[in-house]
Amino acid sequence: MPWKLDSQKPIYAQLVEKVQLDIVTGRYQPGEKLPSVRELAAQAAVNPNTMQKALSELEGSGLLYALRTSGRFVTDDVRRIQEVRKSLASMQVKEFVEKMRSLGMTPEEIMKLMQDIIREETL
């Protein structure tokens, strides 16, 4: 099944974010080998070159590493994975806060809304 990609955002950036999300949520475990570029590209229904570029960026960020003849693997550095998790979460919160401010909400109203929603979710 193809990945859900948004035509409003660059495909490459979405691929990076999707693989990051798969790593921080545990779909791919630390030290685990990823599927090949071609397999991932087929799953995402994208050009293998685009997937290669995304995976190369993730290598550069330290989230993945490559072994010449064995493929790409998720880092064993759990701290690095947690840093990426926190960064992804922060981006989501910032987007949310921006949208709420565009609705005219104050920081206090935003916090109250969040607390109410969290309270409802835990009941």
PDB file of C-alpha atoms in Angstrom:
ATOM      1  CA  MET A   1       0.000   0.000   0.000  1.00  0.00           C
ATOM      2  CA  PRO A   2       1.518   3.382  -1.000  1.00  0.00           C
ATOM      3  CA  TRP A   3       2.427   5.852   1.693  1.00  0.00           C
ATOM      4  CA  LYS A   4       0.100   8.811   2.144  1.00  0.00           C
ATOM      5  CA  LEU A   5       2.017  11.748   0.707  1.00  0.00           C
ATOM      6  CA  ASP A   6       0.754  15.323   0.568  1.00  0.00           C
ATOM      7  CA  SER A   7       1.038  17.087  -2.795  1.00  0.00           C
ATOM      8  CA  GLN A   8       1.438  20.406  -0.946  1.00  0.00           C
ATOM      9  CA  LYS A   9       4.835  19.450   0.541  1.00  0.00           C
ATOM     10  CA  PRO A  10       8.029  18.274  -1.191  1.00  0.00           C
ATOM     11  CA  ILE A  11       7.977  14.485  -1.570  1.00  0.00           C
ATOM     12  CA  TYR A  12      11.586  14.160  -0.466  1.00  0.00           C
ATOM     13  CA  ALA A  13      10.912  15.986   2.828  1.00  0.00           C
ATOM     14  CA  GLN A  14       7.877  13.781   3.476  1.00  0.00           C
ATOM     15  CA  LEU A  15       9.954  10.644   2.915  1.00  0.00           C
ATOM     16  CA  VAL A  16      12.531  11.854   5.443  1.00  0.00           C
ATOM     17  CA  GLU A  17       9.781  12.594   7.951  1.00  0.00           C
ATOM     18  CA  LYS A  18       8.028   9.238   7.387  1.00  0.00           C
ATOM     19  CA  VAL A  19      11.192   7.196   7.923  1.00  0.00           C
ATOM     20  CA  GLN A  20      12.045   9.315  10.983  1.00  0.00           C
ATOM     21  CA  LEU A  21       8.563   8.646  12.342  1.00  0.00           C
ATOM     22  CA  ASP A  22       8.903   4.907  11.670  1.00  0.00           C
ATOM     23  CA  ILE A  23      12.145   4.925  13.655  1.00  0.00           C
ATOM     24  CA  VAL A  24      11.008   7.005  16.637  1.00  0.00           C
ATOM     25  CA  THR A  25       7.771   5.034  16.983  1.00  0.00           C
ATOM     26  CA  GLY A  26       9.638   1.724  16.964  1.00  0.00           C
ATOM     27  CA  ARG A  27       8.525   0.364  13.618  1.00  0.00           C
ATOM     28  CA  TYR A  28      12.238   0.136  12.871  1.00  0.00           C
ATOM     29  CA  GLN A  29      14.227  -0.759  15.987  1.00  0.00           C
ATOM     30  CA  PRO A  30      17.751   0.449  16.849  1.00  0.00           C
ATOM     31  CA  GLY A  31      20.259  -1.572  14.835  1.00  0.00           C
ATOM     32  CA  GLU A  32      17.587  -2.976  12.532  1.00  0.00           C
ATOM     33  CA  LYS A  33      18.251  -3.235   8.810  1.00  0.00           C
ATOM     34  CA  LEU A  34      15.935  -1.182   6.615  1.00  0.00           C
ATOM     35  CA  PRO A  35      14.404  -2.535   3.423  1.00  0.00           C
ATOM     36  CA  SER A  36      16.383  -1.687   0.295  1.00  0.00           C
ATOM     37  CA  VAL A  37      16.007   1.666  -1.453  1.00  0.00           C
ATOM     38  CA  ARG A  38      14.034  -0.029  -4.218  1.00  0.00           C
ATOM     39  CA  GLU A  39      11.707  -1.769  -1.757  1.00  0.00           C
ATOM     40  CA  LEU A  40      11.044   1.447   0.171  1.00  0.00           C
ATOM     41  CA  ALA A  41      10.547   3.391  -3.069  1.00  0.00           C
ATOM     42  CA  ALA A  42       8.046   0.780  -4.252  1.00  0.00           C
ATOM     43  CA  GLN A  43       6.180   0.932  -0.917  1.00  0.00           C
ATOM     44  CA  ALA A  44       6.026   4.728  -1.117  1.00  0.00           C
ATOM     45  CA  ALA A  45       5.298   4.722  -4.869  1.00  0.00           C
ATOM     46  CA  VAL A  46       8.155   7.161  -5.535  1.00  0.00           C
ATOM     47  CA  ASN A  47      11.261   7.260  -7.703  1.00  0.00           C
ATOM     48  CA  PRO A  48      14.159   5.301  -6.151  1.00  0.00           C
ATOM     49  CA  ASN A  49      16.431   8.327  -6.634  1.00  0.00           C
ATOM     50  CA  THR A  50      14.122  10.406  -4.440  1.00  0.00           C
ATOM     51  CA  MET A  51      14.139   7.699  -1.763  1.00  0.00           C
ATOM     52  CA  GLN A  52      17.935   7.449  -2.014  1.00  0.00           C
ATOM     53  CA  LYS A  53      18.235  11.195  -1.420  1.00  0.00           C
ATOM     54  CA  ALA A  54      15.970  11.001   1.637  1.00  0.00           C
ATOM     55  CA  LEU A  55      17.883   8.065   3.133  1.00  0.00           C
ATOM     56  CA  SER A  56      21.195   9.813   2.493  1.00  0.00           C
ATOM     57  CA  GLU A  57      19.949  12.807   4.470  1.00  0.00           C
ATOM     58  CA  LEU A  58      18.976  10.508   7.332  1.00  0.00           C
ATOM     59  CA  GLU A  59      22.481   9.051   7.244  1.00  0.00           C
ATOM     60  CA  GLY A  60      23.890  12.562   7.427  1.00  0.00           C
ATOM     61  CA  SER A  61      21.727  13.276  10.464  1.00  0.00           C
ATOM     62  CA  GLY A  62      23.063  10.192  12.235  1.00  0.00           C
ATOM     63  CA  LEU A  63      19.743   8.363  12.327  1.00  0.00           C
ATOM     64  CA  LEU A  64      20.862   5.744   9.796  1.00  0.00           C
ATOM     65  CA  TYR A  65      24.206   4.255   8.846  1.00  0.00           C
ATOM     66  CA  ALA A  66      25.224   2.223   5.834  1.00  0.00           C
ATOM     67  CA  LEU A  67      27.422  -0.813   5.541  1.00  0.00           C
ATOM     68  CA  ARG A  68      28.786  -0.988   2.013  1.00  0.00           C
ATOM     69  CA  THR A  69      27.515  -4.423   1.049  1.00  0.00           C
ATOM     70  CA  SER A  70      24.876  -4.983   3.702  1.00  0.00           C
ATOM     71  CA  GLY A  71      22.489  -2.038   3.362  1.00  0.00           C
ATOM     72  CA  ARG A  72      21.256   0.650   5.723  1.00  0.00           C
ATOM     73  CA  PHE A  73      20.602   0.265   9.421  1.00  0.00           C
ATOM     74  CA  VAL A  74      18.943   2.314  12.143  1.00  0.00           C
ATOM     75  CA  THR A  75      21.432   3.816  14.565  1.00  0.00           C
ATOM     76  CA  ASP A  76      22.029   2.052  17.868  1.00  0.00           C
ATOM     77  CA  ASP A  77      22.227   5.493  19.524  1.00  0.00           C
ATOM     78  CA  VAL A  78      18.956   5.594  21.479  1.00  0.00           C
ATOM     79  CA  ARG A  79      19.709   9.172  22.597  1.00  0.00           C
ATOM     80  CA  ARG A  80      19.859  10.279  18.955  1.00  0.00           C
ATOM     81  CA  ILE A  81      16.503   8.618  18.285  1.00  0.00           C
ATOM     82  CA  GLN A  82      14.995  10.404  21.312  1.00  0.00           C
ATOM     83  CA  GLU A  83      16.394  13.743  20.070  1.00  0.00           C
ATOM     84  CA  VAL A  84      14.675  13.231  16.723  1.00  0.00           C
ATOM     85  CA  ARG A  85      11.457  12.213  18.500  1.00  0.00           C
ATOM     86  CA  LYS A  86      11.523  15.411  20.559  1.00  0.00           C
ATOM     87  CA  SER A  87      12.282  17.502  17.469  1.00  0.00           C
ATOM     88  CA  LEU A  88       9.356  15.995  15.527  1.00  0.00           C
ATOM     89  CA  ALA A  89       7.036  16.549  18.497  1.00  0.00           C
ATOM     90  CA  SER A  90       8.210  20.161  18.870  1.00  0.00           C
ATOM     91  CA  MET A  91       7.482  20.851  15.206  1.00  0.00           C
ATOM     92  CA  GLN A  92       3.952  19.511  15.623  1.00  0.00           C
ATOM     93  CA  VAL A  93       3.331  21.612  18.726  1.00  0.00           C
ATOM     94  CA  LYS A  94       4.672  24.756  17.036  1.00  0.00           C
ATOM     95  CA  GLU A  95       2.380  24.227  14.041  1.00  0.00           C
ATOM     96  CA  PHE A  96      -0.570  23.715  16.376  1.00  0.00           C
ATOM     97  CA  VAL A  97       0.215  26.849  18.392  1.00  0.00           C
ATOM     98  CA  GLU A  98       0.566  28.907  15.186  1.00  0.00           C
ATOM     99  CA  LYS A  99      -2.843  27.717  13.998  1.00  0.00           C
ATOM    100  CA  MET A 100      -4.464  28.457  17.347  1.00  0.00           C
ATOM    101  CA  ARG A 101      -2.937  31.940  17.409  1.00  0.00           C
ATOM    102  CA  SER A 102      -4.271  32.537  13.904  1.00  0.00           C
ATOM    103  CA  LEU A 103      -7.704  31.798  15.410  1.00  0.00           C
ATOM    104  CA  GLY A 104      -7.061  34.567  17.917  1.00  0.00           C
ATOM    105  CA  MET A 105      -6.428  32.346  20.925  1.00  0.00           C
ATOM    106  CA  THR A 106      -4.160  33.518  23.734  1.00  0.00           C
ATOM    107  CA  PRO A 107      -1.414  31.293  25.159  1.00  0.00           C
ATOM    108  CA  GLU A 108      -3.575  30.728  28.231  1.00  0.00           C
ATOM    109  CA  GLU A 109      -6.550  29.640  26.114  1.00  0.00           C
ATOM    110  CA  ILE A 110      -4.322  27.296  24.127  1.00  0.00           C
ATOM    111  CA  MET A 111      -2.962  25.715  27.323  1.00  0.00           C
ATOM    112  CA  LYS A 112      -6.455  25.297  28.766  1.00  0.00           C
ATOM    113  CA  LEU A 113      -7.652  23.714  25.526  1.00  0.00           C
ATOM    114  CA  MET A 114      -4.723  21.281  25.571  1.00  0.00           C
ATOM    115  CA  GLN A 115      -5.323  20.377  29.217  1.00  0.00           C
ATOM    116  CA  ASP A 116      -9.030  19.808  28.557  1.00  0.00           C
ATOM    117  CA  ILE A 117      -8.319  17.590  25.564  1.00  0.00           C
ATOM    118  CA  ILE A 118      -5.690  15.576  27.425  1.00  0.00           C
ATOM    119  CA  ARG A 119      -8.049  15.152  30.352  1.00  0.00           C
ATOM    120  CA  GLU A 120     -10.804  13.930  28.008  1.00  0.00           C
ATOM    121  CA  GLU A 121      -8.423  11.468  26.327  1.00  0.00           C
ATOM    122  CA  THR A 122      -7.396   9.896  29.632  1.00  0.00           C
ATOM    123  CA  LEU A 123     -10.944   9.301  30.872  1.00  0.00           C
TER     124      LEU A 123
END
